[in-house]
Tab-separated table of C-alpha atoms and ligand atoms in Angstrom:
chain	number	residue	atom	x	y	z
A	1	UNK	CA	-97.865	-36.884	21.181
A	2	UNK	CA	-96.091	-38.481	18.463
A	3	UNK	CA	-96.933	-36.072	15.996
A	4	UNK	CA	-95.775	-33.721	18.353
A	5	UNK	CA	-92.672	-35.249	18.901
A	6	UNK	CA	-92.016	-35.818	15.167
A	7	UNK	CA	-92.912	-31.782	14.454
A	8	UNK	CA	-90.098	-30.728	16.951
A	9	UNK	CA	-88.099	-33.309	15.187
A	10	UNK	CA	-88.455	-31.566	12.326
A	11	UNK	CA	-88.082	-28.227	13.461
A	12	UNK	CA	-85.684	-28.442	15.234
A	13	UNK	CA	-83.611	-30.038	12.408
A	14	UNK	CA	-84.469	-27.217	10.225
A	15	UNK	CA	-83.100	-24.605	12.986
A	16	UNK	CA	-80.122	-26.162	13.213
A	17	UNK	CA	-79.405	-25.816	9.895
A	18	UNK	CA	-80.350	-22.300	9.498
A	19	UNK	CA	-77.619	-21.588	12.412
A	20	UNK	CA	-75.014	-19.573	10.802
A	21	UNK	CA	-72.530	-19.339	13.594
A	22	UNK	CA	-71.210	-21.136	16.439
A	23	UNK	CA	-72.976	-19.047	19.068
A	24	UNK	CA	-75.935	-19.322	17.601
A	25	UNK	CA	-75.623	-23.108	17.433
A	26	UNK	CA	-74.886	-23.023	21.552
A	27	UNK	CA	-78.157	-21.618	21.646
A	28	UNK	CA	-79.883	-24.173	19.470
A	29	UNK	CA	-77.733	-26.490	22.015
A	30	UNK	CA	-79.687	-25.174	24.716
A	31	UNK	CA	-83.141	-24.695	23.469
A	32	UNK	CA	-83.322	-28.321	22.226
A	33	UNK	CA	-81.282	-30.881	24.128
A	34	UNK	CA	-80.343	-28.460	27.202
A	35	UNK	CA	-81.290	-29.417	30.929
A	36	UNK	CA	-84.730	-27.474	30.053
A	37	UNK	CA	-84.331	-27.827	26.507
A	38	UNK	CA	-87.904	-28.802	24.581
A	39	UNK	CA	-86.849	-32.565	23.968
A	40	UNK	CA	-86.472	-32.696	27.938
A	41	UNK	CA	-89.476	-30.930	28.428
A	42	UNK	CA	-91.349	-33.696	25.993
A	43	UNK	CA	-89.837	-36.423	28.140
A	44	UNK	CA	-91.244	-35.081	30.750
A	45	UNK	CA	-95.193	-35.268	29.360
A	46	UNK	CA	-94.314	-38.916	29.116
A	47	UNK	CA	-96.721	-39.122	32.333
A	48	UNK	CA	-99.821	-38.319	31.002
A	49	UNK	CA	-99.003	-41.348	28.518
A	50	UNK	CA	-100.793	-44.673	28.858
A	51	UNK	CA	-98.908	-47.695	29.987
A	52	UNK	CA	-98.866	-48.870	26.359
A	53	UNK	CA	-98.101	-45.818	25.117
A	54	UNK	CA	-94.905	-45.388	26.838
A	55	UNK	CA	-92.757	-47.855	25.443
A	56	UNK	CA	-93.290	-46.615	21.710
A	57	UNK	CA	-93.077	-42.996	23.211
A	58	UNK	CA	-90.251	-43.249	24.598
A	59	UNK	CA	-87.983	-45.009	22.014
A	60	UNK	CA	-89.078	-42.429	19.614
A	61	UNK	CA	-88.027	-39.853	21.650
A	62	UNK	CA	-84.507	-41.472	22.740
A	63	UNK	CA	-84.332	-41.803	18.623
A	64	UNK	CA	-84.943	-38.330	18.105
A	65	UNK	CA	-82.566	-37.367	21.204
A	66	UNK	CA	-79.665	-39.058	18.921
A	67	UNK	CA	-80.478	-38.040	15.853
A	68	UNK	CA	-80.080	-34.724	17.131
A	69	UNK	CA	-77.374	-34.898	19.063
A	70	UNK	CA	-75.666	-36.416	16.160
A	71	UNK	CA	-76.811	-33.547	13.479
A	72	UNK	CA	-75.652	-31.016	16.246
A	73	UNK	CA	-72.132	-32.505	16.021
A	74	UNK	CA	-71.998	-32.177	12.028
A	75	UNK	CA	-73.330	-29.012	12.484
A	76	UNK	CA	-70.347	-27.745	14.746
A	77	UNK	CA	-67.649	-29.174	12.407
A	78	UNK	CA	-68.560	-27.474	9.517
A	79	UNK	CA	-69.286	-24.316	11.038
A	80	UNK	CA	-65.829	-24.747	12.825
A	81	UNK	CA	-64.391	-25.484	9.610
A	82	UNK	CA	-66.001	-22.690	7.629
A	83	UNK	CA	-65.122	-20.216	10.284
A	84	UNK	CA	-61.773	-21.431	10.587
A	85	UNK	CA	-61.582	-20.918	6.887
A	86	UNK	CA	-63.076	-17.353	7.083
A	87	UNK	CA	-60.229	-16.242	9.350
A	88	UNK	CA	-57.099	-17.386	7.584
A	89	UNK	CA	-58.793	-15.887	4.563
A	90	UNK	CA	-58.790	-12.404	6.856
A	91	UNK	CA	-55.189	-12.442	7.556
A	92	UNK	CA	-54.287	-14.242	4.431
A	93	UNK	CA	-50.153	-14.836	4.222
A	94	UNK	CA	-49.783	-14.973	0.282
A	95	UNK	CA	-47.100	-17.314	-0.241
A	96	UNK	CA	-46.471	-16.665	-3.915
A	97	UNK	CA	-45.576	-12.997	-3.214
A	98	UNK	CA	-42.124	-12.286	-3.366
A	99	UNK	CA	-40.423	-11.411	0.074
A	100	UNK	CA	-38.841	-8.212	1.039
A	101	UNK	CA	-35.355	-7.484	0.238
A	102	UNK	CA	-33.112	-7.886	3.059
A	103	UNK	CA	-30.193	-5.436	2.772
A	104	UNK	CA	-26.988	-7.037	3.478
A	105	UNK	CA	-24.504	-4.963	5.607
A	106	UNK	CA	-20.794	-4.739	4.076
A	107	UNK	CA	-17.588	-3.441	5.183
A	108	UNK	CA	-16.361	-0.046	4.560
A	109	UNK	CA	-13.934	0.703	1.679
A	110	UNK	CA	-11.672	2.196	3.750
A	111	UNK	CA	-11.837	-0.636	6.159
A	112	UNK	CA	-11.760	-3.056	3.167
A	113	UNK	CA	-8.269	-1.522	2.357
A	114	UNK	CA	-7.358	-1.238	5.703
A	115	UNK	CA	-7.585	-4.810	6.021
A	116	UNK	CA	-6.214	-5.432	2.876
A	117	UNK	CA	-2.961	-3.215	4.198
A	118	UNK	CA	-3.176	-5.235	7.737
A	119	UNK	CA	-2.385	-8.739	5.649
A	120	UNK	CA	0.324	-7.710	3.621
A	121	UNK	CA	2.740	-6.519	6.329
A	122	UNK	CA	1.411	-9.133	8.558
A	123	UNK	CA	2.835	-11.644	6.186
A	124	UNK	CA	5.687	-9.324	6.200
A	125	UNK	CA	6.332	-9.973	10.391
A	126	UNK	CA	4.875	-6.159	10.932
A	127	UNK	CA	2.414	-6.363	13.963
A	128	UNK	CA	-0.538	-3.556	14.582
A	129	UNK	CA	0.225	-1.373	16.993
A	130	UNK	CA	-2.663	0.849	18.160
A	131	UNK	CA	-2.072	4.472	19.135
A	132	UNK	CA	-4.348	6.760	20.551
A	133	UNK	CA	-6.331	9.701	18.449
A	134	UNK	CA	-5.812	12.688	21.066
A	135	UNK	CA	-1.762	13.773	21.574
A	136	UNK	CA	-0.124	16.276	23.294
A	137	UNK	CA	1.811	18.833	21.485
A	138	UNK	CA	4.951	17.145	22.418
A	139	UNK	CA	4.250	13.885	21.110
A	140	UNK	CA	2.543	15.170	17.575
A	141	UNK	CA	5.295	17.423	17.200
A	142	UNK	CA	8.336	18.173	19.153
A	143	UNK	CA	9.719	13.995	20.048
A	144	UNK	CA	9.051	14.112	16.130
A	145	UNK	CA	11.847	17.032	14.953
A	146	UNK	CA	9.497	19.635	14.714
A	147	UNK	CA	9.743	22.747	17.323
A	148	UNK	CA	8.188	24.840	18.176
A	149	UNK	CA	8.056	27.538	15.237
A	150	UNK	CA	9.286	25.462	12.721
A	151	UNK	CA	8.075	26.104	9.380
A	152	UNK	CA	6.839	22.179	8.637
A	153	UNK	CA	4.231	22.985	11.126
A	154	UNK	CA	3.017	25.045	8.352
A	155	UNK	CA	2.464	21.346	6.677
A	156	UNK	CA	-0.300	20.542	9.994
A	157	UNK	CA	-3.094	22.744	10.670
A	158	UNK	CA	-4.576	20.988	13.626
A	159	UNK	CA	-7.750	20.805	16.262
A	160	UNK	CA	-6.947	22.449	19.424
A	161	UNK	CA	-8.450	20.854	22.805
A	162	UNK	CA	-9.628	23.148	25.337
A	163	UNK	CA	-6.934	21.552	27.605
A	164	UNK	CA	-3.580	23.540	26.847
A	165	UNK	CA	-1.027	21.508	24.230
A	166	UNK	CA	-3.649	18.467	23.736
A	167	UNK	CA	-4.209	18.170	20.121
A	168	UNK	CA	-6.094	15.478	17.634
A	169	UNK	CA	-3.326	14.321	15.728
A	170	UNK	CA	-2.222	15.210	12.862
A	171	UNK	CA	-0.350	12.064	11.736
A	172	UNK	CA	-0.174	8.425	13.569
A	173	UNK	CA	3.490	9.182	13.314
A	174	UNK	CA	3.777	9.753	17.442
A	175	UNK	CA	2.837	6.343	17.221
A	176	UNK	CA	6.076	5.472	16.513
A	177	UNK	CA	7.323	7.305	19.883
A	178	UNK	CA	5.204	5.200	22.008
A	179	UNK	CA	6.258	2.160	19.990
A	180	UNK	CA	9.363	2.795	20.874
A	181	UNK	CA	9.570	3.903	24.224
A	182	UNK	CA	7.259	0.529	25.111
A	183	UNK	CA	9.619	-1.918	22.804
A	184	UNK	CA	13.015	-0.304	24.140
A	185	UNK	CA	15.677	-2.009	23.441
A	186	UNK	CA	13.396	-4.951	21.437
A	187	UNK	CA	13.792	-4.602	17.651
A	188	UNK	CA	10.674	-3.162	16.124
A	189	UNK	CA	8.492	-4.003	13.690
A	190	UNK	CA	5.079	-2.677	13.889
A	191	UNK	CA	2.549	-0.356	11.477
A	192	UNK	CA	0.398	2.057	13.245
A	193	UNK	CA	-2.839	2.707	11.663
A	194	UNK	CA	-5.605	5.241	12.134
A	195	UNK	CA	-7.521	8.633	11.633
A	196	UNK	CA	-5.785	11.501	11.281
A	197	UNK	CA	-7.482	14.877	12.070
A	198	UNK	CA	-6.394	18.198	10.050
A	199	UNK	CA	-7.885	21.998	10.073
A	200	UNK	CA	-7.910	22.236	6.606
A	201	UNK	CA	-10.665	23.530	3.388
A	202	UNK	CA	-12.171	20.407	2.598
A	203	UNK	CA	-12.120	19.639	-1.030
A	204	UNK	CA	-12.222	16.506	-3.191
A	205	UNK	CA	-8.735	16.080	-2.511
A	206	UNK	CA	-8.682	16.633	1.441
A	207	UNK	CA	-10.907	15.746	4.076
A	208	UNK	CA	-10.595	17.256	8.000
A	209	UNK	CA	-10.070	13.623	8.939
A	210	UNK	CA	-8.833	10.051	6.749
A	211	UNK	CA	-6.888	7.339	7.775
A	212	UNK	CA	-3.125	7.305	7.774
A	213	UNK	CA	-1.026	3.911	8.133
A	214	UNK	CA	2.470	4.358	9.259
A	215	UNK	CA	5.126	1.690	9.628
A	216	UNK	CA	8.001	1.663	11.394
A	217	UNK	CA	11.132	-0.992	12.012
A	218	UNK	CA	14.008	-0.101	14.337
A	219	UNK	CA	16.826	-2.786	15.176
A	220	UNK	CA	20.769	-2.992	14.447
A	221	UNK	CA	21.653	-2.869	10.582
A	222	UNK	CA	18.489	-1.473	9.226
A	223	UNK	CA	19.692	0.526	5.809
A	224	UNK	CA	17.929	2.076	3.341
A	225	UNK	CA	18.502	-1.483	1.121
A	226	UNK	CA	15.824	-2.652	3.487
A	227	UNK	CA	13.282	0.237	3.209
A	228	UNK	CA	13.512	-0.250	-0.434
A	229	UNK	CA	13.053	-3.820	-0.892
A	230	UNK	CA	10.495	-4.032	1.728
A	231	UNK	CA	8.537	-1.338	0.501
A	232	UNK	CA	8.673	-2.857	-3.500
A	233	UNK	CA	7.469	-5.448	-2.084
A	234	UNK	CA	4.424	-4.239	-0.355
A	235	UNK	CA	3.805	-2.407	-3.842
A	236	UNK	CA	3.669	-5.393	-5.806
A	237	UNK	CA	1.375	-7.384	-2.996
A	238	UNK	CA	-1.416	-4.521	-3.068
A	239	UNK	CA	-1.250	-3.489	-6.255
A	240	UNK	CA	0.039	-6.577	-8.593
A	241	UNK	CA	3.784	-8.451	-9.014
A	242	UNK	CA	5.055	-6.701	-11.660
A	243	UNK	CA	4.428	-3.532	-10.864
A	244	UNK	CA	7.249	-0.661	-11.098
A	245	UNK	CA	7.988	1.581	-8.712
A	246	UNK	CA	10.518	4.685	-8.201
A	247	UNK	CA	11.700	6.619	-4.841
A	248	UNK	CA	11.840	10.487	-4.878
A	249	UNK	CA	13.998	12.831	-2.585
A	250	UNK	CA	11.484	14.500	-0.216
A	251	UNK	CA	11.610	15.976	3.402
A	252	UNK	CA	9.763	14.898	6.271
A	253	UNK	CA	11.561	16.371	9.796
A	254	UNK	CA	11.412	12.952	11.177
A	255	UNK	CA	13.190	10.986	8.725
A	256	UNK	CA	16.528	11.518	6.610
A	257	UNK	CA	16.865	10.919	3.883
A	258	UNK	CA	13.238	11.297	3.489
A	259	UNK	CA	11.939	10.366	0.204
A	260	UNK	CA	8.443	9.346	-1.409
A	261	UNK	CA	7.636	6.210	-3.081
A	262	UNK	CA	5.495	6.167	-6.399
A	263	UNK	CA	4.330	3.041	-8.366
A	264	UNK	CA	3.279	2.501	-11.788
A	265	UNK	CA	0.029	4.106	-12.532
A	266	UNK	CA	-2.891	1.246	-11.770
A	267	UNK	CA	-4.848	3.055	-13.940
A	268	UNK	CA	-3.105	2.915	-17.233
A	269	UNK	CA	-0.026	0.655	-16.461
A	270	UNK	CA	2.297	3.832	-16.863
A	271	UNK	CA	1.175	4.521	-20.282
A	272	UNK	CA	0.108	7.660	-19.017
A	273	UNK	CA	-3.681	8.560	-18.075
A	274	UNK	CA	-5.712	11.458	-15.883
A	275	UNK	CA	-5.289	9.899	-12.930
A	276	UNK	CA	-1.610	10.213	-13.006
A	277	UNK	CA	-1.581	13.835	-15.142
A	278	UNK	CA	0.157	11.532	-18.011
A	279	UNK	CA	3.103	10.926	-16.225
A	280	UNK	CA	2.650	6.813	-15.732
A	281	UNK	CA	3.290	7.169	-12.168
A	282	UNK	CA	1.451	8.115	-8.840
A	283	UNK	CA	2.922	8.656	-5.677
A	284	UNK	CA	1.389	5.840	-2.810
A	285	UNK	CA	3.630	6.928	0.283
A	286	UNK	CA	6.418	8.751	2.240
A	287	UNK	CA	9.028	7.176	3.800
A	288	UNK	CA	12.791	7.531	5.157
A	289	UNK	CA	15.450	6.646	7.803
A	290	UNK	CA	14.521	7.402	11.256
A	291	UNK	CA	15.835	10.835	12.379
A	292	UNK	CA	18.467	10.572	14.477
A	293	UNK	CA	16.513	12.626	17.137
A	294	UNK	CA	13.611	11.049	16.779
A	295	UNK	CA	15.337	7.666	17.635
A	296	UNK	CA	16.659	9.319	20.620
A	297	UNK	CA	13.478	10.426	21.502
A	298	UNK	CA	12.098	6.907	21.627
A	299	UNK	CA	15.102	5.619	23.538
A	300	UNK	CA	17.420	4.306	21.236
A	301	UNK	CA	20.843	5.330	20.889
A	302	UNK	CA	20.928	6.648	17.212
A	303	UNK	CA	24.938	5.097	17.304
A	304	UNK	CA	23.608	1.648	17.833
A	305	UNK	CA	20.426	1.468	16.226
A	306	UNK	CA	18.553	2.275	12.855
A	307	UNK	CA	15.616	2.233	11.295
A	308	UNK	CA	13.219	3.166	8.505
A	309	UNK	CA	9.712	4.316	8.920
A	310	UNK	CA	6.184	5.107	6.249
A	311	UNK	CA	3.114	6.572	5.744
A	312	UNK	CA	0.468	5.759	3.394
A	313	UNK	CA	-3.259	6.989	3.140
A	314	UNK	CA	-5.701	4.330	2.392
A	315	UNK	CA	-8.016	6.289	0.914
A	316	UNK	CA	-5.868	7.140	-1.447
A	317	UNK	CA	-5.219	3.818	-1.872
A	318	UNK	CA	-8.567	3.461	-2.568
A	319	UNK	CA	-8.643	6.185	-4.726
A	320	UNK	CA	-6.469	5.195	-6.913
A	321	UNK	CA	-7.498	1.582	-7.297
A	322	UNK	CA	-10.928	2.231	-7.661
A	323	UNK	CA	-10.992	5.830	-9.654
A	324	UNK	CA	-12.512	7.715	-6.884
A	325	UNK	CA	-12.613	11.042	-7.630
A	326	UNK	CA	-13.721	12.629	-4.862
A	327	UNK	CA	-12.600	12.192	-1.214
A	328	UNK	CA	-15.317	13.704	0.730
A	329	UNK	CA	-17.776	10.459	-0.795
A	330	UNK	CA	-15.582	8.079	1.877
A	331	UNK	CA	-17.488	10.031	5.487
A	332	UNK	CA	-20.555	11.450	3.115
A	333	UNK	CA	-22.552	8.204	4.447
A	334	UNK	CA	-24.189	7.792	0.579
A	335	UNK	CA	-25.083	4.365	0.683
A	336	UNK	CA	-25.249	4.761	-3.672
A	337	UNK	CA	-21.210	5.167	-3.116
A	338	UNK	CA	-20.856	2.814	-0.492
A	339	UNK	CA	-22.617	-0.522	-1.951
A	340	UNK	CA	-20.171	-0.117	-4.661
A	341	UNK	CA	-17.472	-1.922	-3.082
B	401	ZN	ZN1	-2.297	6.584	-15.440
């Protein structure tokens, strides 16, 4: 019986170690020390021992029933170990790669100069005054000096609504009627910015839509003095202190006199480059008194009150500043052009 007893011993030890898995180490479990395992079944041939057999017999067996038991446990923690091993090693994370790349949104650089415009005539006391994108006829047009037929309409192909006389605009300059008619009889000083929306050949240098920001101030005493200073000095805040700059004669049917403002080429300093066709200057805006009608329009009796309104293109802006050649690149989408700025 003891020889017996020291074969399974034996045996049994040399099972366990062959067990390669944890399942197949459940089964060793319950071959050997289970409820009908062959170390219970041994115990149970302790019967047919002699009464001084028994004692030996039965330590021995309680021995072996540790030993066991204890080898079992080793058993399981290395195979948990090694399998534990065996699966990070499947769906490995290797640290010392390098990680992906994560792309880092940025704003527009039209909304970069937009905001860039915002802050100057901010400091300046001008508030944003929102207008809306769809107009009717009468508000793009006619509360602006410009009838019906008249030949500046030439100047405005526009997009046509399906609703009778409701138009995108063609300027944020009906801004300035709302502004007023709201404000009446505040002073005003506000700019209007936003997209503009022309039927016209798109090319490098035009685009169906871009943004336009217009500015307007209305009050008592407002002479052209003040449209010229405060205009220099928006110049020289975007585009550097001691920067030139020289008014034109122009017409615009809301304003009079109507003229447009150039500055000192950014390009070249006004030594004369492409960008400005060698002249050292480029023009930035258009600007002028407030029409007499078109103050009327908005409420205010022309007699009383004055004012002086503008209208620059951020894009062009844009242009300018950063030699952008090509205006169609601003609503292309080509992230190559926009991760530039
Ligand atoms: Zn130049």
């Amino acid at each position: 019986m003891l020889t017996q007893l020291d074969e399974l011993h034996t045996q049994s030890l040399a099972q366990l170690k062959q067990a390669e898995t944890t399942a197949v180490l459940e089964t060793w479990y319950k071959e050997t020390l289970g409820r009908k395992g062959s170390i219970y079944l041994m115990t149970r041939q302790i019967g047919s021992l002699s009464a001084a057999e028994r004692p030996l017999f039965g330590q021995r067996i309680n021995k072996v029933k540790k030993e066991l038991e204890a080898a079992y446990e080793n058993r399981l923690a290395e195979l948990k170990a090694s399998e534990l091993q065996a699966k990070m090693e499947a769906s490995a994370i290797d640290v010392t790669l390098p990680g992906r790349k994560q792309r880092q949104g940025r704003l527009h650089i039209a909304t970069q100069t937009l905001r860039q415009i915002y802050a100057i005539w901010a400091d300046m006391g001008f508030q944003v005054y929102r207008s809306r994108d769809v107009e009717t006829d009468e508000y793009n047009f006619e509360l602006l000096n410009i009838p019906q037929h008249h030949p500046a309409r030439d100047m405005w192909d526009t997009f046509h609504t399906t609703t009778p006389g409701v138009i995108l605009r063609t300027h944020t300059s009906p801004g300035q009627i709302h502004a007023m008619r709201e404000y009446y009889p505040e002073p005003i000083r506000v700019i209007l910015p936003g997209m503009c929306y022309r039927y016209e050949q798109v090319t490098a240098r035009s685009e169906l839509q871009f943004h336009q920001v217009e500015g307007l101030a209305v009050g008592k005493n407002i002479t052209m003095t003040d449209l010229k200073g405060t205009l220099t000095d928006f110049a020289r805040r975007m585009f550097g202190a001691q920067r030139q700059v020289r008014f034109r004669a122009n017409y615009f049917p809301f304003t009079e006199p109507s003229a447009e403002m150039d500055v000192e080429c950014i390009i070249c300093d006004g030594d004369g480059c492409n960008v400005c066709k060698y002249t050292g200057w480029v023009e930035i805006l258009g600007c002028g008194m407030v029409h007499p009608n078109v103050l009327r329009n908005g409420g205010y009796d022309p007699a009383i009150y004055s004012g002086f309104a503008f209208g620059m293109g951020p894009e062009r802006i844009a242009m300018l500043k950063y030699r952008i050649d090509d205006i169609r690149y601003f609503w292309g989408n080509d992230l190559r052009f926009l991760e530039q700025f």
